[in-house]
Short mmCIF file of C-alpha atoms in Angstrom, two decimals:
data_model
loop_
_atom_site.label_atom_id
_atom_site.label_comp_id
_atom_site.label_asym_id
_atom_site.label_seq_id
_atom_site.Cartn_x
_atom_site.Cartn_y
_atom_site.Cartn_z
CA MET P 1 0.30 17.37 8.22
CA SER P 2 -2.22 19.95 7.86
CA THR P 3 -3.77 20.86 4.46
CA PRO P 4 -4.47 24.54 4.56
CA VAL P 5 -5.88 26.24 1.43
CA SER P 6 -3.56 26.58 -1.40
CA LEU P 7 -3.64 29.17 -4.20
CA SER P 8 -1.38 27.00 -6.32
CA LEU P 9 -3.83 26.24 -9.04
CA LEU P 10 -4.63 29.90 -9.71
CA LEU P 11 -1.87 31.61 -8.08
CA PRO P 12 1.09 29.23 -8.43
CA THR P 13 3.81 31.88 -9.10
CA LEU P 14 3.23 34.76 -6.62
CA GLY P 15 6.24 37.05 -7.48
CA ALA P 16 6.94 34.96 -10.57
CA SER P 17 5.09 34.24 -13.82
CA LEU P 18 3.73 31.54 -16.06
CA PRO P 19 4.52 32.30 -19.75
CA PRO P 20 1.56 31.85 -22.03
CA TRP P 21 1.38 28.33 -23.90
CA PRO P 22 3.11 29.11 -27.14
CA PHE P 23 1.99 25.86 -29.59
CA GLN P 24 -0.55 23.57 -30.16
CA PRO P 25 -0.24 19.89 -30.75
CA GLN P 26 0.27 19.01 -34.41
CA PRO P 27 -0.74 15.42 -35.59
CA GLN P 28 2.47 15.17 -37.39
CA THR P 29 5.31 12.37 -37.64
CA ALA P 30 6.59 11.86 -34.14
CA ILE P 31 10.26 12.29 -33.79
CA PHE P 32 10.20 9.77 -30.94
CA GLN P 33 9.28 6.20 -32.03
CA ASN P 34 9.31 4.67 -28.60
CA THR P 35 8.54 5.73 -25.20
CA ARG P 36 11.81 4.92 -23.68
CA PRO P 37 13.09 8.09 -21.92
CA PRO P 38 16.84 9.12 -22.12
CA THR P 39 19.22 7.50 -19.87
CA PRO P 40 20.32 9.80 -17.28
CA THR P 41 23.71 9.99 -15.51
CA PRO P 42 23.70 7.49 -12.57
CA THR P 43 21.71 8.77 -9.57
CA ALA P 44 22.35 8.51 -5.65
CA SER P 45 19.84 5.39 -5.89
CA GLY P 46 22.33 3.76 -8.25
CA GLY P 47 19.43 2.55 -10.66
CA ALA P 48 18.83 3.12 -14.22
CA PRO P 49 15.47 4.18 -15.43
CA ASP P 50 12.84 1.69 -16.18
CA ASP P 51 11.13 1.67 -19.48
CA PHE P 52 7.79 3.54 -19.98
CA SER P 53 5.44 0.38 -20.29
CA HIS P 54 2.44 2.31 -21.28
CA THR P 55 1.30 1.96 -24.70
CA ASN P 56 -1.75 4.28 -25.34
CA SER P 57 -4.43 2.76 -27.56
CA GLU P 58 -6.20 6.35 -27.99
CA ASP P 59 -5.23 8.83 -30.68
CA SER P 60 -1.80 10.22 -29.28
CA VAL P 61 -0.64 13.86 -29.11
CA LEU P 62 2.85 13.34 -30.87
CA ILE P 63 5.84 16.02 -30.63
CA SER P 64 6.11 17.53 -34.05
CA LYS P 65 9.54 18.55 -35.71
CA ASN P 66 9.44 21.95 -34.18
CA THR P 67 12.80 23.56 -33.23
CA SER P 68 11.21 25.32 -30.22
CA ILE P 69 9.68 21.92 -28.74
CA LEU P 70 12.74 20.42 -29.46
CA SER P 71 14.71 23.00 -27.65
CA GLN P 72 12.23 22.76 -24.89
CA LEU P 73 12.76 18.96 -24.56
CA ASN P 74 16.60 19.39 -24.70
CA ASP P 75 16.27 21.81 -21.75
CA LEU P 76 14.35 19.00 -19.78
CA GLU P 77 16.94 16.52 -20.33
CA ARG P 78 19.68 18.86 -19.40
CA ARG P 79 17.91 19.57 -16.31
CA SER P 80 17.90 16.09 -15.37
CA MET P 81 21.55 15.42 -16.32
CA HIS P 82 22.59 18.48 -14.15
CA LEU P 83 20.77 17.09 -11.22
CA ASN P 84 22.28 13.63 -11.54
CA THR P 85 25.70 14.96 -12.03
CA THR P 86 25.28 17.27 -9.08
CA CYS P 87 23.89 14.66 -7.00
CA PHE P 88 26.72 12.32 -7.87
CA LYS P 89 29.25 14.72 -6.47
CA ASP P 90 27.73 14.04 -3.05
CA ILE P 91 26.46 17.76 -2.55
CA LEU P 92 23.97 16.70 0.40
CA LEU P 93 27.01 15.85 2.57
CA ASN P 94 27.46 19.47 3.12
CA ALA P 95 23.63 20.41 3.29
CA THR P 96 22.70 22.83 5.90
CA TYR P 97 19.20 21.61 6.29
CA LYS P 98 19.31 17.84 7.08
CA GLY P 99 15.40 17.22 7.46
CA THR P 100 14.25 14.08 5.89
CA GLU P 101 10.40 14.24 6.09
CA ARG P 102 9.44 13.07 2.59
CA GLY P 103 6.48 14.59 1.00
CA LEU P 104 3.43 12.58 -0.79
CA PHE P 105 4.21 11.06 -4.06
CA PHE P 106 1.86 10.52 -6.93
CA HIS P 107 2.24 7.51 -9.38
CA SER P 108 0.12 7.05 -12.48
CA LYS P 109 -0.23 3.43 -13.17
CA VAL P 110 -1.75 4.16 -16.57
CA TYR P 111 1.54 6.01 -17.71
CA ASN P 112 4.14 4.82 -15.21
CA ILE P 113 5.26 8.28 -14.18
CA ALA P 114 5.55 9.47 -10.51
CA TYR P 115 5.55 12.99 -9.13
CA CYS P 116 6.66 14.51 -5.93
CA LYS P 117 4.12 16.76 -4.32
CA VAL P 118 5.68 20.00 -3.22
CA PRO P 119 3.71 22.80 -1.49
CA LYS P 120 3.80 26.17 -3.42
CA VAL P 121 5.03 24.77 -6.72
CA GLY P 122 1.42 24.09 -8.38
CA SER P 123 0.54 21.19 -6.11
CA THR P 124 -3.04 21.68 -6.69
CA PHE P 125 -2.80 21.49 -10.28
CA TRP P 126 -0.80 18.51 -10.36
CA THR P 127 -3.47 16.67 -8.44
CA LEU P 128 -5.99 17.72 -11.38
CA LEU P 129 -3.33 16.53 -13.84
CA PHE P 130 -2.75 13.09 -12.34
CA THR P 131 -6.71 12.62 -11.66
CA THR P 132 -7.00 13.44 -15.60
CA LEU P 133 -4.34 10.91 -16.50
CA ASP P 134 -5.41 7.86 -14.61
CA ASN P 135 -9.36 8.45 -14.53
CA GLY P 136 -10.13 10.74 -17.49
CA VAL P 137 -11.18 14.14 -18.42
CA ASP P 138 -14.58 13.95 -16.78
CA PHE P 139 -13.06 13.28 -13.53
CA GLY P 140 -10.74 16.19 -14.12
CA LYS P 141 -13.56 18.43 -14.61
CA LYS P 142 -15.28 17.42 -11.52
CA LEU P 143 -12.13 18.14 -9.47
CA LEU P 144 -11.94 21.53 -10.92
CA GLU P 145 -15.08 22.44 -9.28
CA LYS P 146 -13.95 21.66 -5.72
CA LYS P 147 -12.46 23.92 -3.14
CA ARG P 148 -8.68 23.71 -3.07
CA SER P 149 -8.82 22.58 0.43
CA SER P 150 -11.20 19.60 -0.33
CA ILE P 151 -8.63 18.72 -3.41
CA HIS P 152 -5.56 18.64 -0.97
CA ALA P 153 -7.70 16.62 1.46
CA GLY P 154 -8.89 14.00 -0.85
CA ARG P 155 -7.62 10.50 -1.22
CA TYR P 156 -6.69 9.23 -4.65
CA THR P 157 -5.99 5.91 -6.31
CA PHE P 158 -2.62 7.17 -7.56
CA SER P 159 -1.25 8.42 -4.11
CA SER P 160 2.02 6.61 -3.46
CA SER P 161 5.12 6.92 -1.23
CA PHE P 162 8.81 8.18 -1.65
CA THR P 163 9.84 4.66 -0.41
CA TYR P 164 7.78 2.82 -3.34
CA VAL P 165 8.83 5.40 -5.95
CA LYS P 166 12.36 4.99 -5.03
CA SER P 167 12.61 1.30 -4.64
CA ALA P 168 10.67 0.47 -7.88
CA LYS P 169 12.75 3.21 -9.50
CA VAL P 170 9.61 4.64 -11.23
CA PRO P 171 10.63 7.60 -13.60
CA THR P 172 9.74 10.66 -11.57
CA ILE P 173 8.90 14.40 -12.33
CA LEU P 174 10.31 16.81 -9.80
CA PRO P 175 8.77 20.33 -9.67
CA THR P 176 10.96 23.15 -8.88
CA ARG P 177 10.87 26.79 -8.18
CA ASP P 178 13.25 29.53 -7.42
CA PRO P 179 13.54 29.45 -3.50
CA TYR P 180 13.34 33.30 -3.25
CA SER P 181 9.91 33.23 -5.25
CA ARG P 182 8.71 30.05 -3.41
CA LEU P 183 9.36 31.65 0.19
CA TYR P 184 7.61 34.89 -0.88
CA SER P 185 4.47 32.75 -2.27
CA ALA P 186 4.51 30.99 1.08
CA PHE P 187 4.62 34.32 3.05
CA ILE P 188 1.61 35.55 1.16
CA ASP P 189 -0.50 32.38 1.30
CA LYS P 190 0.50 31.49 4.85
CA SER P 191 1.03 34.69 6.59
CA TYR P 192 -0.48 37.73 4.88
CA LEU P 193 -3.65 36.08 3.92
CA PRO P 194 -5.82 35.75 7.11
CA ILE P 195 -6.23 31.81 6.61
CA ARG P 196 -3.36 30.42 9.08
CA ILE P 197 -3.20 32.77 11.98
CA HIS P 198 -0.99 30.54 13.97
CA THR P 199 1.79 31.13 11.53
CA ASN P 200 1.76 34.70 12.87
CA TYR P 201 1.58 33.85 16.34
CA ALA P 202 4.79 31.52 15.93
CA VAL P 203 6.59 34.46 14.12
CA LEU P 204 5.78 36.99 16.83
CA GLY P 205 6.43 34.61 19.70
CA ILE P 206 2.83 35.21 21.23
CA GLN P 207 1.75 32.44 23.59
CA ASN P 208 -1.41 34.10 24.80
CA LYS P 209 -3.86 33.27 22.03
CA SER P 210 -6.51 35.64 23.20
CA LEU P 211 -4.23 38.46 21.87
CA CYS P 212 -4.31 39.52 18.12
CA PRO P 213 -1.07 39.13 16.35
CA THR P 214 0.06 42.46 14.71
CA ASP P 215 1.01 42.32 11.07
CA VAL P 216 4.11 40.21 10.27
CA SER P 217 6.74 41.55 7.70
CA PHE P 218 8.50 39.28 5.28
CA GLN P 219 11.84 39.57 7.05
CA ASP P 220 10.09 38.43 10.30
CA PHE P 221 8.65 35.42 8.64
CA LEU P 222 11.76 34.49 7.05
CA GLN P 223 13.51 34.84 10.38
CA LEU P 224 11.31 32.18 11.71
CA ILE P 225 12.15 29.67 9.35
CA LEU P 226 15.93 30.46 9.80
CA ASN P 227 15.49 30.00 13.51
CA GLU P 228 13.63 26.84 13.33
CA ALA P 229 16.22 25.39 10.91
CA LYS P 230 19.17 26.54 13.18
CA ALA P 231 17.41 24.94 16.17
CA GLY P 232 17.36 21.68 14.39
CA LYS P 233 13.49 21.51 13.74
CA SER P 234 11.71 20.18 10.57
CA LEU P 235 10.21 22.83 8.58
CA ASP P 236 6.89 23.33 7.36
CA GLN P 237 6.69 21.59 3.66
CA HIS P 238 5.42 24.98 2.40
CA TRP P 239 8.82 26.33 2.68
CA ALA P 240 11.27 23.30 3.42
CA PRO P 241 13.81 22.96 0.87
CA ILE P 242 12.38 20.90 -2.09
CA TYR P 243 15.29 18.30 -2.06
CA SER P 244 14.54 17.37 1.61
CA ILE P 245 10.76 16.92 0.64
CA CYS P 246 11.41 14.91 -2.48
CA GLY P 247 14.68 12.86 -1.78
CA SER P 248 15.76 14.51 -5.25
CA CYS P 249 19.11 12.58 -5.35
CA GLU P 250 17.54 9.27 -4.35
CA VAL P 251 14.56 8.93 -6.97
CA ASN P 252 14.90 8.34 -10.50
CA ALA P 253 14.50 11.89 -11.70
CA GLN P 254 13.32 11.89 -15.24
CA TYR P 255 11.84 15.38 -15.70
CA ILE P 256 12.59 18.67 -13.94
CA VAL P 257 9.34 20.87 -14.26
CA LYS P 258 10.22 24.42 -13.22
CA GLN P 259 7.53 26.98 -12.09
CA GLU P 260 9.12 29.57 -14.33
CA THR P 261 8.39 27.61 -17.58
CA PHE P 262 5.57 25.48 -16.11
CA THR P 263 3.19 25.66 -19.10
CA ASN P 264 5.70 24.74 -21.73
CA ASP P 265 7.45 22.02 -19.48
CA ILE P 266 3.91 20.42 -18.81
CA GLY P 267 3.16 20.44 -22.39
CA VAL P 268 6.21 18.74 -23.43
CA VAL P 269 6.16 15.99 -20.69
CA LEU P 270 2.62 15.17 -21.67
CA GLN P 271 3.52 14.73 -25.20
CA LYS P 272 6.55 12.74 -24.28
CA LEU P 273 4.10 10.53 -22.48
CA ASN P 274 1.81 10.29 -25.56
CA VAL P 275 -1.36 11.26 -23.68
CA SER P 276 -4.53 11.44 -25.73
CA THR P 277 -5.50 14.60 -27.62
CA GLU P 278 -8.56 15.01 -25.38
CA LYS P 279 -6.41 14.79 -21.87
CA PHE P 280 -3.80 17.14 -23.62
CA ASN P 281 -6.27 19.60 -24.64
CA PHE P 282 -8.04 19.48 -21.14
CA ILE P 283 -4.96 19.89 -18.97
CA MET P 284 -3.23 22.65 -21.13
CA HIS P 285 -6.66 24.50 -21.27
CA THR P 286 -6.74 24.59 -17.53
CA LEU P 287 -3.44 26.35 -17.68
CA GLU P 288 -4.58 29.14 -19.85
CA GLY P 289 -6.24 32.56 -18.92
CA LYS P 290 -9.80 31.26 -18.92
CA ARG P 291 -9.13 28.97 -15.97
CA ILE P 292 -9.25 32.44 -13.61
CA GLN P 293 -12.99 32.47 -14.33
CA SER P 294 -13.60 28.85 -12.84
CA SER P 295 -10.86 28.80 -10.20
CA LEU P 296 -11.10 32.17 -8.71
CA PRO P 297 -14.71 31.63 -7.08
CA GLY P 298 -13.55 28.65 -4.99
CA ILE P 299 -10.34 30.21 -3.93
CA VAL P 300 -11.93 33.12 -2.67
CA ALA P 301 -14.96 31.11 -0.97
CA THR P 302 -12.21 29.11 0.85
CA ILE P 303 -10.30 32.07 1.94
CA LEU P 304 -13.56 33.76 3.33
CA GLU P 305 -14.62 30.62 5.14
CA ARG P 306 -11.29 30.05 6.65
CA SER P 307 -11.10 33.64 7.90
CA SER P 308 -14.57 33.46 9.24
CA ALA P 309 -13.48 31.20 12.13
CA ALA P 310 -13.77 33.03 15.51
CA GLU P 311 -10.07 33.20 16.26
CA ILE P 312 -9.25 34.88 13.00
CA SER P 313 -12.46 36.92 12.46
CA ARG P 314 -11.82 38.65 16.04
CA CYS P 315 -8.33 40.02 14.82
CA ARG P 316 -9.15 40.46 11.17
CA PRO P 317 -12.34 42.29 10.13
CA TRP P 318 -14.19 41.42 6.98
CA LEU P 319 -13.11 44.52 5.14
CA GLU P 320 -9.51 43.81 6.09
CA VAL P 321 -9.91 40.17 4.78
CA THR P 322 -11.21 41.39 1.38
CA ARG P 323 -8.49 44.05 1.33
CA ARG P 324 -5.78 41.41 1.49
CA ILE P 325 -7.48 39.14 -1.13
CA TRP P 326 -7.46 42.37 -3.37
CA ARG P 327 -3.77 42.83 -2.73
CA SER P 328 -2.75 39.14 -3.25
CA PHE P 329 -4.20 39.50 -6.85
CA GLN P 330 -2.43 42.64 -7.45
CA ILE P 331 0.80 40.75 -6.24
CA GLN P 332 0.05 38.13 -8.73
CA GLY P 333 -0.40 40.70 -11.70
CA TYR P 334 -4.13 40.01 -12.20
CA ILE P 335 -5.38 43.54 -10.62
CA ARG P 336 -3.73 46.67 -11.75
CA GLU P 337 -1.43 48.04 -9.05
CA ASP P 338 -2.58 51.55 -9.46
CA ARG P 339 -6.11 50.20 -8.71
CA GLY P 340 -7.10 51.24 -5.25
CA TYR P 341 -9.21 48.88 -3.01
CA PRO P 342 -12.67 49.86 -3.52
CA GLN P 343 -13.74 49.84 0.07
CA GLY P 344 -17.26 51.20 -0.63
CA THR P 345 -18.31 48.50 -2.98
CA PHE P 346 -16.93 45.93 -0.42
CA GLU P 347 -18.79 47.75 2.50
CA SER P 348 -22.10 47.38 0.57
CA ILE P 349 -21.99 43.45 0.55
CA ARG P 350 -20.13 42.83 3.85
CA ASN P 351 -23.27 41.21 5.48
CA SER P 352 -23.87 38.90 2.58
CA SER P 353 -23.11 35.38 3.26
CA ASP P 354 -22.71 34.73 -0.57
CA PRO P 355 -18.92 34.61 -1.22
CA SER P 356 -19.64 34.73 -5.01
CA LEU P 357 -20.34 38.53 -4.69
CA VAL P 358 -16.74 39.10 -3.75
CA SER P 359 -15.62 37.03 -6.52
CA ASP P 360 -17.84 38.83 -9.01
CA ILE P 361 -16.31 42.24 -7.99
CA ILE P 362 -12.65 41.02 -8.36
CA LEU P 363 -13.39 39.17 -11.74
CA ALA P 364 -15.12 42.32 -13.14
CA GLU P 365 -12.05 44.42 -12.18
CA ILE P 366 -9.70 41.90 -13.75
CA PHE P 367 -11.60 42.14 -17.14
CA LYS P 368 -12.18 45.50 -17.30
CA TYR P 369 -8.71 46.56 -16.64
CA THR P 370 -7.02 43.60 -18.17
CA LEU P 371 -2.95 43.51 -18.01
CA SER P 372 -1.28 42.07 -20.80
CA SER P 373 1.25 39.01 -20.14
CA GLU P 374 4.14 41.22 -20.10
CA GLU P 375 2.38 43.67 -17.73
CA ARG P 376 1.50 40.85 -15.43
CA GLN P 377 5.22 39.76 -15.45
CA ILE P 378 6.41 42.96 -14.79
CA GLN P 379 4.10 43.67 -11.81
CA ARG P 380 4.95 40.26 -10.29
CA GLU P 381 8.61 40.90 -10.62
CA ASN P 382 8.30 44.33 -9.02
CA ALA P 383 6.40 42.93 -6.03
CA LEU P 384 9.02 40.18 -5.57
CA LYS P 385 11.92 42.65 -5.67
CA LYS P 386 10.29 45.01 -3.38
CA ALA P 387 9.74 42.31 -0.94
CA TYR P 388 13.43 41.35 -0.80
CA GLU P 389 14.48 45.39 -0.76
CA GLY P 390 12.95 44.96 2.81
CA VAL P 391 15.28 41.72 3.82
CA SER P 392 18.59 42.45 5.40
CA LYS P 393 21.58 40.96 3.90
CA ASP P 394 22.29 38.82 6.81
CA VAL P 395 19.07 37.16 6.45
CA VAL P 396 19.46 36.72 2.63
CA ASP P 397 23.04 35.15 3.17
CA VAL P 398 21.43 32.66 5.70
CA ILE P 399 18.73 31.75 2.95
CA LYS P 400 21.53 31.13 0.45
CA ASP P 401 22.99 28.80 2.81
CA LEU P 402 19.82 26.97 3.85
CA TYR P 403 18.74 26.63 0.25
CA SER P 404 22.01 25.92 -1.47
CA VAL P 405 21.12 22.59 -2.53
CA ASP P 406 18.09 23.60 -4.17
CA PHE P 407 20.00 26.40 -5.88
CA SER P 408 22.60 24.20 -7.08
CA ILE P 409 20.78 20.96 -8.26
CA TYR P 410 18.02 22.72 -9.84
CA GLY P 411 19.84 25.46 -11.53
CA TYR P 412 18.77 28.84 -9.85
CA SER P 413 20.87 31.76 -9.20
CA ASN P 414 21.25 32.57 -5.63
CA ILE P 415 21.58 36.38 -6.35
CA PRO P 416 18.34 38.01 -4.45
CA PRO P 417 15.73 39.39 -6.89
CA ASN P 418 16.09 42.75 -6.06
CA GLU P 419 19.90 42.52 -7.22
CA ARG P 420 19.41 40.99 -10.48
#
């Protein structure tokens, strides 16, 4: 499987949003006196969850008696119960997509927790998280400095497999995301941004690679996915249904972490695992707004590096590349929608080989015309709604069918964003 650049560390929710982290760890009496997870409804694998065997010798971050935190923990438990109950009804028997190409799993041997790696659901961040859990904060900091592509290409001691995680009944984290939002994010990352041009060749059915693909619409991109699924082909894991990647009804699903409530969910899971204060603070700080300053340069550098390849640069001039980078940050809600692309500014640096100049221009814009969290959310939602306004009802209906299991077991509405 190829490992193209992912924007998931900085741009995990194109068309969606991450809420701000609302609370800080409090050194109060824990409401949990042991690390045994709640016992869920029996899963399709037929196994009960194993105990958490890890006892942390460091100062632990404990869940305080906070109503909000308790509510969030209850939400996580309800999600797990809903998934197991729905799976128990043999929902997969009527699934339209039958692909079974399982993805990569992580397994923290320190905390005895597994995770299914799902592209377009914060997979870069999860790599950072597991690195920190098993190897410490210093290793996490080093990883944060690397390009996204090198992070995904790395080899890690916590890498595991679906077969092991299932057979060992390891308590597992399943990351999820509204299928509509995930598909739009995949389109922006793998079709709109000029880093994976073969996707657009496939969408347009161009066999002669000496020709340049024209712009691909979101509907065209979705139609390719639907056509491939109808033909019985295995879908790229960046847009394949999550249940098919993770074997969601077969593993010991302990936590369902939603992209829409990502920061809060991560915080509760880390506290439930009794991670140290140092690890907790580093991981949560990485999710806060300051991460854009450290992450954006690496992301921009990778995009510029990939787009400089001969087969891309002849079809997408440098100014067009930077224009699309600019627009992707508007879709994400970092650059105001009404701020036009400063072509003259980018024109003045086009002959420079230093990608940090592009990053500096974008960061200066972001911090000069800062959007509030509410404004960012509105801008993201508007971009997602507008994208689906251009998609025909017939295509939306097939999406509902193709991703019906994800909609059902993860508790998402199948009503398209523009009709909500």
